[in-house]
Amino acid sequence: MTYQSVKGTKDILPEESPRWQAVENLVREVMELFAYREIRTPIFEETAVFVRSIGEDTDIVGKEMYTFTDKGGTSLTLRPEMTAPVIRAYLQHSLGTGGGVQKLYYMGPMFRQERPQAGRLRQFHQYGAECIGSSSPACDAEIIALAAHVYDRLDIPYVLKINSVGNERCRPRYREALRDFLTRVSERLTGESRRRMHTNPLRVLDSKVPEDIEATAEAPRMLDYLCDECREHFEAVRSHLENLDIPARVEPRLVRGLDYYTKTAFEFASPDLGAQDALGGGGRYDRLVEEFGGDSTPAVGFAAGFERLFIALERRGSRFSGHRLSVYLVGLDEPSRRLCLREALTLRRMGVSADCDFQQRSLKSQMREANKRGAAYTVIIGSEERERGVVTVKDMTTGMQETMELSLFRARFTGEDGGAKPRRD
RNA sequence: GUGAGCGUAGCUCAGCUGGUAGAGCAUCAGAUUGUGGCUCUGAGGGUCGCGGGUUCGAGCCCCGUCGCUCACCCCA
């Protein structure tokens, strides 16, 4: 093997693209149902866009970004997530003018230089949505409902965990209390947690190391420190979820990995996934737009991973199949092959999928090919047919065969919208 | 970045205590003259990840390296 795809990247081969298409289509459909509109931003941004929003002390910015300098000396970064680019675009094009709520969705590749693992690639794919311009807890609930609906439609089981990480008023008080607590138990913490205790104490809470979990079992909870506004918001979100029949589990230790979150934080976990069990997650980020230099604008959003969705789907045994070929044309000599190519194009122009042999293969192998490709009909053309001005049509499911004029065969496909499928009696 | 396991035909794998490679599936071709799916027969296809070392001799042992997988970390 001469070359192979870069570590942590994967080719999506024809065999697997049907499921990608199916899920992409479903996501689009659900997004449109919820009245979100698609936004597509460039795959790379100025590095500052991410550093500024995600936070200097996050792992993403600290060690996982694909950052490079272009020939003009500008530092650029392959997007590790989409919220920052969406907000950048929102401000750049003044999408907020008019004061309305912008409901935007996206899907596409993201890049993070981590050690690859089950459900974690260096180039991975996410879909997500951002609701910008409303501080209403109803938006939080809608975003969660939207994310949940995709899983529901795919019949993927999940556990929804929610928490509130407070805002700029109450979080500092909590951070203080937490740090005090951590200082007291610091000798029981792992080195990494002890370091993080100073830089980003909240993150210590989602450590999965048993010692840390044990040491922080009695740690103060953010929920007990919420200011009135945050508490009311949190209760309202919970009430909305209940009203929408979406069961959620309050998880006081749930913390998001990105610094910009305020108030609501949530995560969808899959019981089928293993160590990387997060299907998706998100939360509210009321300060981010302002942070980017815009007017103070509240927003909520979520992101979910395609690859993890597929793992969950596989565990469920779901299968997707690609499009089937309608007609395979078999030519037995050169003039017939010429006719096949022409007829294939005629059918395609009618909206009927068709293909023919390009390797001068025998009738037998062409028939085999037609069968393998799942063709509904095989059209056989040889010197006999040409002399009589007809073709031999074989229905591959019944095995029945008859000769007819080409125009008659074509007529089977007319009158159907798109004509993608042959008529069946 | 850390740890563990693995790396043999397109795919899934076998290969006994080191003696220069096998199966199944897939592919291709046949099984009387122009016909698929089932069955049968046959064929093609491998620098045993790569580079060193030990040895008379290595796919099997040792070292390094790259990659994959899983876990940690973190997250989608």
XYZ file of C-alpha atoms (C1' of nucleotides) in Angstrom:
501
model
C 0.000 0.000 0.000
C 1.515 3.280 -1.050
C -0.553 5.902 0.690
C -3.272 5.783 3.245
C -5.634 8.314 4.677
C -4.219 10.454 7.457
C -4.431 9.102 10.983
C -7.839 9.631 12.461
C -9.491 10.267 9.101
C -11.698 7.896 7.175
C -12.978 7.449 3.669
C -16.710 7.047 3.441
C -17.020 4.347 0.806
C -19.972 3.802 -1.543
C -21.123 0.917 0.608
C -21.576 3.147 3.636
C -22.742 6.331 1.976
C -26.398 5.252 1.914
C -26.595 5.497 5.672
C -24.881 8.869 5.638
C -27.343 10.118 3.089
C -30.259 8.675 5.012
C -29.212 10.311 8.268
C -28.278 13.587 6.605
C -31.671 13.683 4.950
C -33.385 12.907 8.208
C -31.473 15.653 10.019
C -32.400 18.119 7.278
C -36.014 17.090 7.483
C -36.150 17.430 11.260
C -34.375 20.774 11.191
C -36.841 22.104 8.642
C -39.722 20.719 10.685
C -38.488 22.789 13.594
C -38.137 25.770 11.264
C -34.358 25.985 11.344
C -32.496 27.126 8.245
C -29.152 25.863 7.095
C -25.980 27.874 7.331
C -22.690 26.800 5.767
C -19.519 28.452 6.877
C -15.939 27.915 5.660
C -14.099 24.946 7.028
C -11.393 27.165 8.504
C -11.413 30.445 10.345
C -8.949 32.857 11.825
C -7.559 31.122 14.882
C -8.754 33.908 17.148
C -12.385 33.047 16.393
C -11.985 29.801 18.292
C -9.536 30.860 20.964
C -11.745 33.759 21.906
C -14.954 31.777 22.140
C -14.035 28.304 23.263
C -11.611 29.487 25.927
C -7.856 29.488 26.305
C -7.812 26.899 29.006
C -9.996 24.308 27.302
C -8.383 21.189 25.915
C -9.703 21.980 22.480
C -7.824 25.233 22.234
C -4.924 24.120 24.371
C -3.923 21.048 22.444
C -6.400 19.793 19.915
C -6.697 22.410 17.199
C -5.345 22.073 13.695
C -3.730 25.451 13.460
C -1.465 26.585 10.654
C -0.092 29.774 9.204
C -0.996 30.601 5.629
C 1.339 32.259 3.157
C 0.130 35.666 4.201
C 1.230 34.971 7.771
C -2.307 34.664 9.124
C -2.951 32.034 11.765
C -5.831 29.840 10.631
C -7.551 26.907 12.277
C -9.627 24.050 10.938
C -12.938 24.384 12.765
C -13.118 22.168 15.856
C -16.778 23.063 16.367
C -19.430 25.215 14.752
C -20.857 27.585 17.311
C -18.036 30.097 16.974
C -18.159 30.224 13.152
C -21.944 30.569 13.233
C -21.744 33.490 15.639
C -18.985 35.052 13.561
C -21.180 34.815 10.469
C -24.212 36.025 12.397
C -22.377 39.191 13.331
C -20.534 39.641 10.059
C -23.787 39.633 8.094
C -25.873 41.359 10.739
C -28.341 38.510 10.825
C -29.654 39.954 14.060
C -31.037 43.104 12.528
C -34.749 43.373 13.015
C -34.431 41.879 16.443
C -35.903 38.525 15.457
C -34.745 35.118 16.511
C -32.377 33.359 14.137
C -32.742 29.609 14.052
C -29.802 28.116 12.210
C -28.583 24.601 11.612
C -25.507 23.053 10.065
C -23.782 19.793 9.350
C -20.313 19.009 8.208
C -16.787 17.962 9.148
C -14.967 19.218 12.241
C -11.340 18.717 13.169
C -9.660 17.955 16.433
C -6.203 16.492 16.837
C -6.862 13.881 19.486
C -5.823 10.281 19.790
C -8.373 8.374 17.696
C -10.666 6.017 19.537
C -14.063 4.420 19.214
C -16.395 7.182 18.077
C -13.624 9.732 18.004
C -11.833 10.746 14.852
C -9.596 13.611 13.906
C -11.968 14.582 11.145
C -15.441 13.867 12.406
C -18.877 15.032 11.432
C -21.427 16.948 13.368
C -24.832 18.411 12.883
C -26.236 20.993 15.184
C -28.412 24.015 15.625
C -28.160 27.441 17.159
C -31.103 29.558 18.271
C -29.874 33.116 18.545
C -31.737 36.080 19.990
C -33.944 34.778 22.754
C -33.311 34.198 26.423
C -36.546 32.270 26.815
C -36.256 28.886 28.510
C -38.673 27.709 25.822
C -35.771 27.977 23.378
C -33.641 25.730 25.538
C -36.468 23.225 25.609
C -37.036 23.463 21.874
C -33.379 22.880 21.094
C -33.392 19.833 23.345
C -36.600 18.595 21.762
C -35.051 19.044 18.341
C -31.978 17.031 19.245
C -34.122 14.379 20.858
C -36.424 14.115 17.874
C -33.602 12.981 15.605
C -32.827 10.121 17.981
C -36.498 9.295 18.317
C -36.925 9.104 14.571
C -33.975 6.761 14.358
C -35.159 4.743 17.312
C -31.939 5.327 19.200
C -32.232 5.112 22.971
C -30.650 7.897 24.980
C -30.407 9.425 28.402
C -30.811 13.166 28.595
C -28.799 14.830 31.330
C -29.278 18.476 32.206
C -27.746 20.925 34.572
C -27.257 24.630 34.985
C -23.813 26.129 35.073
C -25.115 29.512 36.181
C -24.170 32.875 34.779
C -21.617 35.612 35.373
C -23.427 36.614 38.556
C -23.654 33.342 40.397
C -20.931 31.223 38.889
C -18.043 33.151 40.464
C -19.518 32.564 43.911
C -19.843 28.889 43.167
C -16.387 28.694 41.659
C -15.060 30.183 44.857
C -16.883 27.680 47.029
C -15.824 24.813 44.840
C -12.206 25.891 44.877
C -12.279 26.110 48.649
C -13.646 22.632 48.811
C -11.116 21.295 46.324
C -8.283 22.894 48.226
C -9.374 21.005 51.299
C -9.378 17.653 49.508
C -6.551 18.445 47.131
C -4.183 15.774 48.366
C -6.758 13.168 47.329
C -7.041 14.523 43.795
C -5.049 13.374 40.792
C -2.362 15.680 39.451
C -4.390 16.769 36.472
C -7.336 17.708 38.630
C -5.107 19.589 41.028
C -3.782 21.653 38.155
C -7.254 22.255 36.787
C -8.522 23.195 40.211
C -6.899 26.586 39.750
C -7.425 27.163 36.055
C -10.905 25.729 35.596
C -12.270 24.200 38.806
C -15.642 23.209 37.317
C -13.900 20.763 35.045
C -12.628 18.773 37.986
C -16.193 17.625 38.501
C -16.422 15.690 35.271
C -13.222 13.787 35.799
C -13.842 10.089 35.369
C -10.955 8.983 37.538
C -12.374 7.087 40.538
C -10.157 8.924 43.038
C -11.410 12.273 41.800
C -14.997 11.159 41.851
C -14.599 9.898 45.374
C -12.790 12.991 46.563
C -15.402 15.298 45.093
C -18.440 13.303 46.142
C -19.327 15.893 48.754
C -18.424 18.872 46.609
C -20.813 21.815 46.597
C -23.287 21.758 43.739
C -23.784 24.546 41.271
C -27.517 24.084 41.598
C -27.316 25.220 45.214
C -25.558 28.409 44.223
C -27.726 29.564 41.359
C -28.958 33.144 41.533
C -32.702 33.709 41.329
C -32.607 34.366 37.612
C -30.687 31.189 36.843
C -32.753 29.092 39.173
C -35.972 30.292 37.657
C -34.609 29.683 34.206
C -33.544 26.178 35.088
C -36.885 25.345 36.636
C -38.663 26.765 33.614
C -36.600 24.622 31.253
C -37.391 21.538 33.285
C -41.056 22.426 33.320
C -41.050 22.900 29.547
C -39.365 19.559 29.028
C -41.959 17.914 31.167
C -44.640 19.643 29.174
C -43.022 18.309 25.974
C -42.866 14.777 27.389
C -39.092 14.685 27.276
C -37.671 12.908 30.306
C -34.505 14.536 31.618
C -32.222 13.630 34.455
C -30.735 16.435 36.502
C -27.019 15.818 36.711
C -25.433 18.337 39.087
C -21.917 17.401 37.973
C -22.537 17.895 34.285
C -20.148 20.491 32.942
C -19.523 21.393 29.356
C -16.063 21.392 27.868
C -16.308 24.827 26.380
C -16.071 27.987 28.437
C -18.842 29.955 26.805
C -21.794 28.117 28.293
C -24.160 29.799 30.745
C -27.223 28.508 32.514
C -28.473 25.396 30.724
C -26.036 22.600 29.919
C -27.232 19.264 28.573
C -25.935 16.092 27.114
C -27.409 13.092 25.340
C -25.691 9.873 26.331
C -26.167 6.479 24.756
C -26.222 3.256 26.715
C -24.912 1.512 23.590
C -21.754 3.500 23.067
C -19.001 2.591 25.532
C -16.459 5.070 26.776
C -17.328 7.821 24.312
C -20.987 7.734 25.216
C -21.920 11.319 24.421
C -24.172 11.387 21.399
C -24.471 15.127 21.524
C -24.703 18.042 23.833
C -25.130 21.739 24.112
C -26.409 24.536 26.195
C -27.033 28.206 26.511
C -24.364 30.778 25.806
C -25.754 34.204 26.561
C -22.427 36.013 26.615
C -20.776 34.706 23.481
C -22.195 37.170 20.956
C -21.163 40.043 23.168
C -17.770 38.451 23.607
C -17.455 38.556 19.840
C -18.101 42.281 19.853
C -21.807 42.234 19.085
C -24.693 43.555 21.130
C -25.615 41.448 24.103
C -27.571 38.582 22.526
C -28.719 35.406 24.256
C -28.496 32.056 22.443
C -28.772 28.297 22.858
C -27.423 25.523 20.723
C -26.404 21.919 20.465
C -24.135 19.715 18.408
C -24.250 15.990 17.787
C -21.862 13.559 16.171
C -22.701 11.523 13.098
C -20.127 8.832 13.782
C -21.492 8.130 17.237
C -24.985 8.066 15.865
C -23.890 5.345 13.467
C -22.331 3.313 16.250
C -25.583 3.494 18.164
C -27.490 2.640 15.000
C -25.319 -0.399 14.406
C -25.902 -1.638 17.923
C -29.576 -1.458 17.102
C -29.019 -3.442 13.954
C -30.367 -0.778 11.630
C -29.519 -1.178 7.979
C -29.650 1.161 5.051
C -29.532 0.176 1.432
C -28.598 2.259 -1.551
C -30.620 2.995 -4.621
C -31.358 0.086 -6.874
C -30.709 0.150 -10.543
C -33.842 0.110 -12.673
C -32.473 -1.082 -15.979
C -29.312 -2.873 -17.013
C -28.673 -2.981 -20.741
C -26.859 -5.951 -22.188
C -25.238 -5.616 -25.591
C -23.954 -8.644 -27.459
C -21.896 -7.073 -30.225
C -20.387 -3.732 -30.957
C -23.375 -2.119 -32.720
C -25.632 -3.394 -29.941
C -23.398 -1.960 -27.265
C -23.554 1.342 -29.070
C -27.325 1.115 -28.949
C -27.234 0.217 -25.257
C -25.237 3.303 -24.409
C -27.664 5.453 -26.346
C -30.705 3.858 -24.767
C -29.180 4.105 -21.304
C -28.891 7.844 -21.776
C -32.442 8.085 -23.098
C -33.734 6.303 -20.001
C -31.638 8.457 -17.709
C -33.009 11.562 -19.356
C -36.436 10.199 -18.490
C -35.360 9.865 -14.893
C -34.866 6.109 -14.987
C -31.594 4.809 -13.608
C -29.797 2.673 -16.159
C -26.366 1.272 -16.779
C -24.562 -0.977 -19.218
C -21.372 -2.962 -19.618
C -18.111 -1.266 -20.525
C -15.847 -4.293 -20.673
C -17.113 -6.241 -23.678
C -18.119 -9.032 -21.395
C -20.104 -12.110 -22.291
C -23.874 -12.266 -22.100
C -23.556 -14.496 -19.084
C -21.358 -12.118 -17.156
C -23.487 -9.169 -18.113
C -26.511 -10.995 -16.754
C -24.614 -11.750 -13.598
C -23.725 -8.111 -13.311
C -27.347 -7.063 -13.797
C -28.354 -9.438 -11.039
C -25.624 -8.280 -8.699
C -26.602 -4.679 -9.231
C -30.175 -5.459 -8.334
C -31.538 -4.266 -11.681
C -35.305 -4.525 -11.974
C -35.117 -5.109 -15.711
C -32.484 -6.319 -18.086
C -32.703 -5.232 -21.700
C -30.853 -7.560 -24.063
C -29.831 -6.383 -27.487
C -28.075 -8.574 -30.061
C -28.021 -8.888 -33.826
C -31.353 -10.716 -33.810
C -33.076 -7.930 -31.953
C -31.495 -5.266 -34.088
C -32.618 -6.905 -37.299
C -36.190 -7.042 -36.045
C -36.062 -3.592 -34.460
C -36.920 -4.921 -30.996
C -35.260 -5.655 -27.683
C -35.564 -8.527 -25.250
C -36.786 -7.396 -21.864
C -36.324 -9.607 -18.847
C -38.048 -8.907 -15.570
C -35.387 -9.910 -13.094
C -37.708 -10.651 -10.228
C -40.104 -12.932 -12.089
C -37.650 -14.170 -14.706
C -40.278 -13.537 -17.376
C -38.980 -12.399 -20.700
C -40.534 -10.843 -23.792
C -39.501 -8.985 -26.908
C -40.886 -5.580 -27.731
C -40.038 -2.324 -29.357
C -37.917 0.022 -27.330
C -40.596 2.693 -27.311
C -42.950 0.221 -25.713
C -40.415 -0.594 -23.028
C -39.853 3.077 -22.315
C -43.576 3.575 -21.981
C -43.477 1.485 -18.816
C -41.688 4.307 -17.097
C -43.698 7.273 -18.291
C -46.355 8.832 -16.193
C -44.395 8.367 -13.007
C -43.026 11.316 -11.169
C -39.315 11.173 -11.617
C -39.762 7.739 -13.083
C -37.107 6.396 -10.779
C -38.927 3.149 -10.271
C -40.299 0.806 -12.868
C -43.968 0.086 -12.893
C -45.014 -3.166 -11.372
C -48.152 -5.147 -12.099
C 0.343 13.141 25.440
C -0.039 7.997 28.569
C -1.176 2.639 28.719
C -2.645 -2.141 26.639
C -3.752 -5.386 22.471
C -3.246 -6.143 17.338
C -1.137 -5.616 12.085
C -0.932 -12.671 7.125
C -4.799 -12.468 -0.057
C -10.259 -7.190 -1.565
C -12.891 -8.862 3.422
C -13.008 -12.202 7.997
C -9.333 -15.112 9.855
C -6.015 -19.958 10.435
C -0.734 -20.869 10.452
C 1.227 -26.496 15.670
C 7.665 -26.342 19.732
C 11.116 -20.897 14.071
C 12.002 -24.962 8.160
C 10.578 -19.933 2.467
C 2.020 -19.489 3.340
C -3.766 -21.685 3.841
C -9.440 -21.558 4.460
C -14.177 -19.204 3.959
C -16.404 -15.117 1.582
C -15.566 -11.901 -2.521
C -13.630 -11.647 -7.724
C -13.120 -13.933 -12.545
C -14.013 -18.081 -15.900
C -16.425 -22.662 -17.159
C -20.707 -26.647 -16.484
C -22.894 -27.757 -25.282
C -24.940 -23.257 -29.386
C -27.424 -15.762 -26.813
C -29.390 -15.350 -20.406
C -28.692 -13.865 -13.772
C -29.953 -15.608 -8.709
C -29.003 -22.078 -6.301
C -25.275 -25.946 -7.081
C -20.647 -27.929 -8.995
C -15.616 -27.247 -11.168
C -11.484 -24.320 -11.917
C -8.440 -19.816 -11.926
C -6.189 -15.303 -10.496
C -4.650 -12.781 -6.210
C 0.038 -12.254 -0.612
C 7.307 -7.703 -0.728
C 3.197 -12.194 5.852
C 2.663 -3.183 7.809
C 7.805 -1.236 7.254
C 13.173 -1.252 8.808
C 16.893 -3.583 11.459
C 18.686 -7.806 14.554
C 19.200 -13.134 16.340
C 19.532 -17.798 13.435
C 22.000 -22.394 8.688
C 16.835 -20.733 8.189
C 11.552 -16.101 10.796
C 4.848 -14.910 9.332
C 6.323 -17.052 13.910
C 11.873 -14.713 18.596
C 14.169 -9.446 19.819
C 14.471 -3.991 18.914
C 12.699 0.185 16.422
C 9.038 2.514 13.464
C 4.279 3.397 11.243
C -0.746 2.223 11.454
C -5.193 0.165 13.625
C -8.159 -0.934 17.974
C -9.524 -0.108 22.980
C -8.933 2.586 27.463
C -7.067 7.194 30.040
C -7.358 12.421 29.024
C -11.174 15.223 26.678
C -15.319 15.455 23.933
C -19.440 14.872 19.383
